Amino acid sequence: MTHPAQPKASHFINGEYVEDTAGTPIPVIYAATGEQIATVHAATPAIVEQALSTAKAAQKAWAKMTGTERGRILRRAADIMREGNHDLSVLETYDTGKPLQETLVADATSGADALEYFGGLAASLTGEHIPLGEDWVYTKREALGLCVGIGAWNYPTQIACWKGAPALACGNAMVFKPSETTPLCALKVAEILIEAGAPAGVFNVVQGMGEVGGALVTDPRVDKVSLTGSVPTGKKVYAAAAEGMKHVTMELGGKSPLIIFDDADIDNAVGGAINGNFYSSGQVCSNGTRVFVQKGIKEKFLARLAERTGNAILGDPMDEATSFGPMVTENQMNIVLGYIEKGKEEGARLICGGKRADMDGYFIEPTVFADVTDDMTIAREEIFGPVMSVLDFDTEEEVVARANDTEFGLSAGVFTKDFTRAHRVIGNLEAGSCFINSYNDAPVEAPFGGVKASGVGRENSKEAIKHFSQVKSVYVRMGDVEAAF
Ligand code: NAD
């Protein structure tokens, strides 16, 4: 019998499901059991061509609609997504392994927020009038044209919506390639947009690995590439896009600092560290994986952290009581276990976890290392799993310098009751998305993105509009033209 997660076909182009079984089969494995639940096929060159030419053709008419009309469709899509939240959350859990407890509140809901927010903004995208005596200049905010979105595997619905909603609000068309690890959810986003009244071809989904992503990025018809992925992939995609002088948004990896001062509320700081390391089993780009704790509260913090981490419920992700799911794949599990071994070898003190959980699926126990030093591998490299490194510090000046000593700059957080210090520290940290007495909140109203190797551009908020549109300026002369001859 076909599994309920099996999509009707691999791709969604020009308003309908499309299949080409000549493409490499991609198995979809449910991370909680290791069972194959679906198969899709990577896009062949013919499918890539069909998606790009369809999107290119659909874009002009879409951009000619009023912002109010485009916005209405996006907001209708938001409503459909919210109505279908339960089924979409179950699919997200099949796609990623993340527990239903999370997916019910963080995935289709967040995607719907993006559709609603950018739907609301679509009608207000205007230019300016710049008076110059009798003459004037006016500006127009125009669509870029054909945009490519490429996703990572941790938030397949959210990533498709965070890219698709602002792109469409601005009058662009999009071809979206989900991660080959989680190919299912973006197809639903495409289906919902059509149901909401989007013209066929403005949002298309094609499957495939990096090769298909590469074919999309290098196509001369493409005006913009928005990638969510790792830094090495980001460097390749950015370089390929530069070749064609395309616009880019790069949402890449991190190794973000979370700084906890002696005066912090311990339970809130522990809560922040848990949210910033163990949500989605640690598979979150903005995670605060270097937890700097001031020496005065270190042991108290570790004791409370170990106690609360012990309350994590590992189990069937479809059981809403389960609060901690598996790694997305066996491969990712092995990478993370490799980092845990490195942590042990390099002398970090294991506080809790530290091994694969004794159950089916790719579960790793939530793991905390203390006495981590700046040079250890687990303090330098992005692990993308449930491994928290706790480092000690004495002074503010010292911790800021150490926190900034990394190639990454996605996020940063600080816990303290001293608000002057909180703002000063955040002001000195090299990061794009920051938190004071909180961690990992990502409302659509707030800009999201990194500095340094963690990326360029911003998603969400009005900032995303700037990255999916361009300004045309028009000089209007009222009098005669003066010329030298
Ligand atoms: P990845 O870099 O391996 O792959 C990301 C996507 O890029 C996939 O769809 C992949 O098929 C595609 N790709 C790979 N090579 C390509 C190429 N040469 N040309 C075009 N496309 C190519 O990342 P992943 O393992 O799927 O995801 C984990 C990474 O994503 C982590 O580093 C994480 O921090 C990052 N991430 C960042 C954010 C953010 O918003 N900053 C969010 C989630 C994940």
Short mmCIF file of C-alpha atoms in Angstrom, two decimals, residues 67-370:
data_model
loop_
_atom_site.label_atom_id
_atom_site.label_comp_id
_atom_site.label_asym_id
_atom_site.label_seq_id
_atom_site.Cartn_x
_atom_site.Cartn_y
_atom_site.Cartn_z
CA GLY A 67 -0.32 44.40 -5.17
CA THR A 68 -3.75 44.13 -3.57
CA GLU A 69 -4.67 41.27 -5.90
CA ARG A 70 -1.39 39.42 -5.31
CA GLY A 71 -1.66 40.02 -1.58
CA ARG A 72 -5.19 38.66 -1.45
CA ILE A 73 -4.01 35.38 -2.98
CA LEU A 74 -1.15 35.08 -0.51
CA ARG A 75 -3.43 35.81 2.43
CA ARG A 76 -5.92 33.23 1.17
CA ALA A 77 -3.05 30.74 0.99
CA ALA A 78 -2.21 31.57 4.61
CA ASP A 79 -5.77 30.74 5.65
CA ILE A 80 -5.74 27.44 3.73
CA MET A 81 -2.43 26.56 5.33
CA ARG A 82 -3.73 27.27 8.84
CA GLU A 83 -6.89 25.23 8.19
CA GLY A 84 -4.74 22.33 7.05
CA ASN A 85 -2.20 22.72 9.84
CA HIS A 86 -2.70 19.31 11.38
CA ASP A 87 -2.20 17.31 8.18
CA LEU A 88 0.64 19.57 7.06
CA SER A 89 2.33 19.09 10.44
CA VAL A 90 2.05 15.31 10.15
CA LEU A 91 3.66 15.52 6.71
CA GLU A 92 6.41 17.79 8.08
CA THR A 93 7.06 15.19 10.77
CA TYR A 94 7.32 12.45 8.13
CA ASP A 95 9.60 14.65 6.03
CA THR A 96 11.98 15.67 8.85
CA GLY A 97 11.36 13.41 11.87
CA LYS A 98 10.71 16.47 14.06
CA PRO A 99 8.10 15.77 16.76
CA LEU A 100 4.49 16.72 16.07
CA GLN A 101 4.61 18.75 19.30
CA GLU A 102 6.93 21.11 17.40
CA THR A 103 5.63 20.87 13.86
CA LEU A 104 2.08 21.74 14.98
CA VAL A 105 3.28 25.16 16.16
CA ALA A 106 6.42 25.97 14.16
CA ASP A 107 6.17 24.95 10.52
CA ALA A 108 2.95 25.40 8.55
CA THR A 109 2.01 28.05 11.13
CA SER A 110 5.24 29.93 10.45
CA GLY A 111 4.77 29.48 6.70
CA ALA A 112 1.24 30.87 7.02
CA ASP A 113 2.59 33.85 8.97
CA ALA A 114 4.95 34.62 6.08
CA LEU A 115 2.16 34.32 3.50
CA GLU A 116 -0.08 36.57 5.58
CA TYR A 117 2.62 39.13 6.37
CA PHE A 118 3.91 39.51 2.81
CA GLY A 119 0.36 39.29 1.47
CA GLY A 120 -0.39 42.29 3.68
CA LEU A 121 2.64 44.21 2.44
CA ALA A 122 2.13 43.53 -1.27
CA ALA A 123 -0.17 46.49 -1.83
CA SER A 124 2.13 48.97 -0.11
CA LEU A 125 5.23 48.50 -2.29
CA THR A 126 5.61 51.96 -3.70
CA GLY A 127 8.37 54.25 -4.91
CA GLU A 128 9.09 57.88 -4.11
CA HIS A 129 8.67 61.23 -5.73
CA ILE A 130 11.83 63.37 -5.59
CA PRO A 131 11.22 67.03 -6.56
CA LEU A 132 14.03 68.83 -8.45
CA GLY A 133 12.70 72.33 -9.02
CA GLU A 134 10.39 72.01 -12.01
CA ASP A 135 11.73 68.57 -12.89
CA TRP A 136 11.38 65.51 -10.75
CA VAL A 137 12.49 61.94 -10.32
CA TYR A 138 10.17 59.18 -9.40
CA THR A 139 11.15 55.68 -8.37
CA LYS A 140 9.34 52.41 -8.86
CA ARG A 141 9.86 49.26 -6.83
CA GLU A 142 9.88 46.51 -9.44
CA ALA A 143 10.09 42.74 -9.33
CA LEU A 144 13.46 41.12 -10.06
CA GLY A 145 11.85 38.57 -12.37
CA LEU A 146 12.57 34.86 -12.06
CA CYS A 147 13.84 33.79 -8.63
CA VAL A 148 15.27 30.44 -7.59
CA GLY A 149 14.84 29.24 -4.00
CA ILE A 150 16.97 26.38 -2.66
CA GLY A 151 16.18 24.88 0.73
CA ALA A 152 17.89 23.05 3.59
CA TRP A 153 16.26 20.05 5.27
CA ASN A 154 15.39 21.33 8.70
CA TYR A 155 12.31 23.50 7.96
CA PRO A 156 10.99 22.45 4.53
CA THR A 157 7.60 24.20 4.75
CA GLN A 158 8.92 27.30 6.44
CA ILE A 159 11.84 27.76 4.05
CA ALA A 160 9.58 27.42 0.98
CA CYS A 161 7.25 30.08 2.43
CA TRP A 162 9.96 32.41 3.75
CA LYS A 163 11.33 32.56 0.20
CA GLY A 164 8.14 32.14 -1.84
CA ALA A 165 5.93 34.64 0.00
CA PRO A 166 8.14 37.75 -0.32
CA ALA A 167 9.18 36.75 -3.85
CA LEU A 168 5.57 36.47 -4.98
CA ALA A 169 4.44 39.57 -3.06
CA CYS A 170 6.92 41.61 -5.11
CA GLY A 171 5.67 40.18 -8.41
CA ASN A 172 8.40 37.60 -9.04
CA ALA A 173 7.92 33.99 -10.06
CA MET A 174 9.85 31.24 -8.26
CA VAL A 175 11.29 27.84 -8.97
CA PHE A 176 11.96 26.21 -5.60
CA LYS A 177 14.20 23.20 -5.05
CA PRO A 178 13.77 21.61 -1.64
CA SER A 179 16.55 19.67 0.00
CA GLU A 180 16.76 16.14 -1.43
CA THR A 181 16.46 14.93 2.20
CA THR A 182 13.03 16.53 2.75
CA PRO A 183 11.31 16.86 -0.65
CA LEU A 184 7.67 16.52 0.42
CA CYS A 185 6.41 19.69 2.11
CA ALA A 186 7.25 22.29 -0.56
CA LEU A 187 4.91 20.44 -2.95
CA LYS A 188 2.05 21.17 -0.55
CA VAL A 189 2.98 24.86 -0.49
CA ALA A 190 2.76 24.90 -4.29
CA GLU A 191 -0.61 23.10 -4.19
CA ILE A 192 -1.99 25.55 -1.62
CA LEU A 193 -0.94 28.60 -3.65
CA ILE A 194 -2.83 27.25 -6.64
CA GLU A 195 -5.88 26.54 -4.49
CA ALA A 196 -5.67 30.12 -3.23
CA GLY A 197 -5.84 31.44 -6.80
CA ALA A 198 -2.19 31.97 -7.75
CA PRO A 199 -1.77 31.78 -11.54
CA ALA A 200 -0.19 28.53 -12.72
CA GLY A 201 3.58 28.82 -13.01
CA VAL A 202 4.33 31.52 -10.46
CA PHE A 203 5.52 29.02 -7.84
CA ASN A 204 7.03 25.75 -9.05
CA VAL A 205 8.84 22.96 -7.22
CA VAL A 206 11.49 20.69 -8.70
CA GLN A 207 13.37 17.97 -6.87
CA GLY A 208 17.01 17.03 -6.95
CA MET A 209 20.44 17.21 -5.39
CA GLY A 210 23.10 19.90 -5.78
CA GLU A 211 23.36 19.19 -9.49
CA VAL A 212 19.78 20.34 -10.09
CA GLY A 213 20.40 23.35 -7.83
CA GLY A 214 23.46 24.15 -9.92
CA ALA A 215 21.48 23.95 -13.17
CA LEU A 216 18.93 26.41 -11.78
CA VAL A 217 21.51 28.85 -10.41
CA THR A 218 23.50 29.05 -13.65
CA ASP A 219 20.55 29.49 -16.00
CA PRO A 220 20.73 32.93 -17.65
CA ARG A 221 16.97 33.49 -17.27
CA VAL A 222 17.29 33.47 -13.48
CA ASP A 223 17.57 36.90 -11.82
CA LYS A 224 17.94 35.95 -8.16
CA VAL A 225 19.00 33.00 -6.03
CA SER A 226 17.99 32.59 -2.39
CA LEU A 227 19.74 29.70 -0.66
CA THR A 228 19.34 28.24 2.80
CA GLY A 229 22.18 25.82 3.41
CA SER A 230 25.69 25.32 4.67
CA VAL A 231 28.60 27.73 4.24
CA PRO A 232 30.48 25.51 1.72
CA THR A 233 27.35 25.25 -0.48
CA GLY A 234 26.77 28.98 -0.03
CA LYS A 235 30.23 29.79 -1.35
CA LYS A 236 29.63 27.66 -4.47
CA VAL A 237 26.16 29.05 -5.14
CA TYR A 238 27.24 32.65 -4.49
CA ALA A 239 30.14 32.25 -6.95
CA ALA A 240 27.90 30.70 -9.60
CA ALA A 241 25.35 33.48 -9.16
CA ALA A 242 28.08 36.13 -9.40
CA GLU A 243 29.06 34.76 -12.79
CA GLY A 244 25.63 35.79 -14.08
CA MET A 245 25.52 39.00 -11.91
CA LYS A 246 22.42 37.67 -10.14
CA HIS A 247 20.99 38.94 -6.88
CA VAL A 248 21.52 36.60 -3.91
CA THR A 249 20.30 35.93 -0.42
CA MET A 250 22.47 33.47 1.51
CA GLU A 251 21.10 32.02 4.75
CA LEU A 252 23.95 29.84 5.92
CA GLY A 253 25.32 28.11 8.98
CA GLY A 254 26.45 29.34 12.36
CA LYS A 255 28.25 28.65 15.62
CA SER A 256 26.48 31.30 17.62
CA PRO A 257 27.37 32.49 21.12
CA LEU A 258 24.88 32.58 23.98
CA ILE A 259 26.35 34.61 26.84
CA ILE A 260 25.03 34.16 30.36
CA PHE A 261 26.16 36.59 33.03
CA ASP A 262 26.25 35.90 36.79
CA ASP A 263 23.19 38.07 37.42
CA ALA A 264 20.96 36.24 34.91
CA ASP A 265 17.77 34.49 35.98
CA ILE A 266 19.11 30.93 35.94
CA ASP A 267 15.93 29.19 34.87
CA ASN A 268 15.34 31.60 32.01
CA ALA A 269 18.97 31.22 30.92
CA VAL A 270 18.70 27.43 31.06
CA GLY A 271 15.44 27.66 29.07
CA GLY A 272 17.19 29.83 26.48
CA ALA A 273 20.08 27.37 26.22
CA ILE A 274 17.65 24.45 25.81
CA ASN A 275 15.66 26.27 23.11
CA GLY A 276 18.89 27.32 21.44
CA ASN A 277 20.39 23.82 21.34
CA PHE A 278 17.77 21.11 21.53
CA TYR A 279 14.76 22.41 19.59
CA SER A 280 14.43 20.33 16.40
CA SER A 281 17.10 18.11 17.97
CA GLY A 282 19.64 20.87 17.43
CA GLN A 283 19.09 21.09 13.67
CA VAL A 284 18.63 24.86 13.65
CA CYS A 285 21.05 27.24 11.94
CA SER A 286 20.76 30.03 14.50
CA ASN A 287 21.42 27.80 17.51
CA GLY A 288 23.48 29.23 20.36
CA THR A 289 25.83 26.28 20.51
CA ARG A 290 28.65 28.06 22.34
CA VAL A 291 27.11 28.77 25.72
CA PHE A 292 29.46 31.09 27.63
CA VAL A 293 28.61 31.01 31.36
CA GLN A 294 30.23 33.43 33.80
CA LYS A 295 32.20 31.49 36.39
CA GLY A 296 30.15 32.56 39.44
CA ILE A 297 27.04 30.63 38.31
CA LYS A 298 28.63 27.90 36.23
CA GLU A 299 28.01 24.87 38.47
CA LYS A 300 24.51 26.01 39.45
CA PHE A 301 23.71 26.53 35.76
CA LEU A 302 25.07 23.11 34.79
CA ALA A 303 23.15 21.33 37.56
CA ARG A 304 19.85 22.94 36.54
CA LEU A 305 20.57 22.35 32.85
CA ALA A 306 21.29 18.64 33.40
CA GLU A 307 18.13 18.28 35.47
CA ARG A 308 15.91 19.94 32.87
CA THR A 309 17.57 18.19 29.92
CA GLY A 310 16.73 14.92 31.69
CA ASN A 311 13.05 15.80 31.18
CA ALA A 312 13.31 15.55 27.38
CA ILE A 313 10.91 12.90 26.07
CA LEU A 314 12.41 10.89 23.21
CA GLY A 315 9.96 8.70 21.36
CA ASP A 316 7.45 8.40 18.57
CA PRO A 317 7.41 11.85 16.95
CA MET A 318 3.71 11.42 16.11
CA ASP A 319 2.93 11.20 19.84
CA GLU A 320 2.31 14.77 20.95
CA ALA A 321 3.96 14.02 24.32
CA THR A 322 7.30 13.48 22.57
CA SER A 323 9.47 16.57 22.89
CA PHE A 324 12.68 15.43 21.22
CA GLY A 325 12.98 13.73 17.84
CA PRO A 326 15.65 11.97 15.79
CA MET A 327 18.34 13.35 13.49
CA VAL A 328 17.03 13.83 9.97
CA THR A 329 19.14 11.02 8.47
CA GLU A 330 21.45 8.20 9.50
CA ASN A 331 24.30 10.14 7.90
CA GLN A 332 23.58 13.27 9.95
CA MET A 333 23.36 11.09 13.08
CA ASN A 334 26.81 9.66 12.35
CA ILE A 335 28.29 13.11 11.74
CA VAL A 336 26.95 14.32 15.09
CA LEU A 337 28.13 11.17 16.92
CA GLY A 338 31.57 11.82 15.40
CA TYR A 339 31.58 15.32 16.94
CA ILE A 340 30.56 13.89 20.32
CA GLU A 341 33.54 11.51 20.18
CA LYS A 342 35.81 14.44 19.30
CA GLY A 343 34.48 16.36 22.30
CA LYS A 344 35.33 13.44 24.58
CA GLU A 345 38.79 12.92 23.01
CA GLU A 346 39.68 16.60 23.23
CA GLY A 347 38.92 16.66 26.97
CA ALA A 348 35.51 18.28 27.34
CA ARG A 349 33.52 17.14 30.42
CA LEU A 350 30.37 15.24 29.48
CA ILE A 351 27.47 16.43 31.65
CA CYS A 352 24.67 14.43 30.05
CA GLY A 353 23.81 12.46 26.91
CA GLY A 354 26.76 11.63 24.72
CA LYS A 355 25.47 8.68 22.73
CA ARG A 356 22.90 7.27 20.36
CA ALA A 357 19.62 6.57 22.13
CA ASP A 358 18.76 2.92 22.56
CA MET A 359 15.74 2.86 20.26
CA ASP A 360 14.76 2.62 16.57
CA GLY A 361 15.46 5.60 14.36
CA TYR A 362 18.29 8.10 14.33
CA PHE A 363 17.97 9.43 17.88
CA ILE A 364 20.88 10.99 19.76
CA GLU A 365 20.51 11.87 23.42
CA PRO A 366 20.56 15.62 24.13
CA THR A 367 24.20 16.16 24.98
CA VAL A 368 25.91 18.80 27.13
CA PHE A 369 29.68 19.26 27.39
CA ALA A 370 31.21 21.56 30.03
#
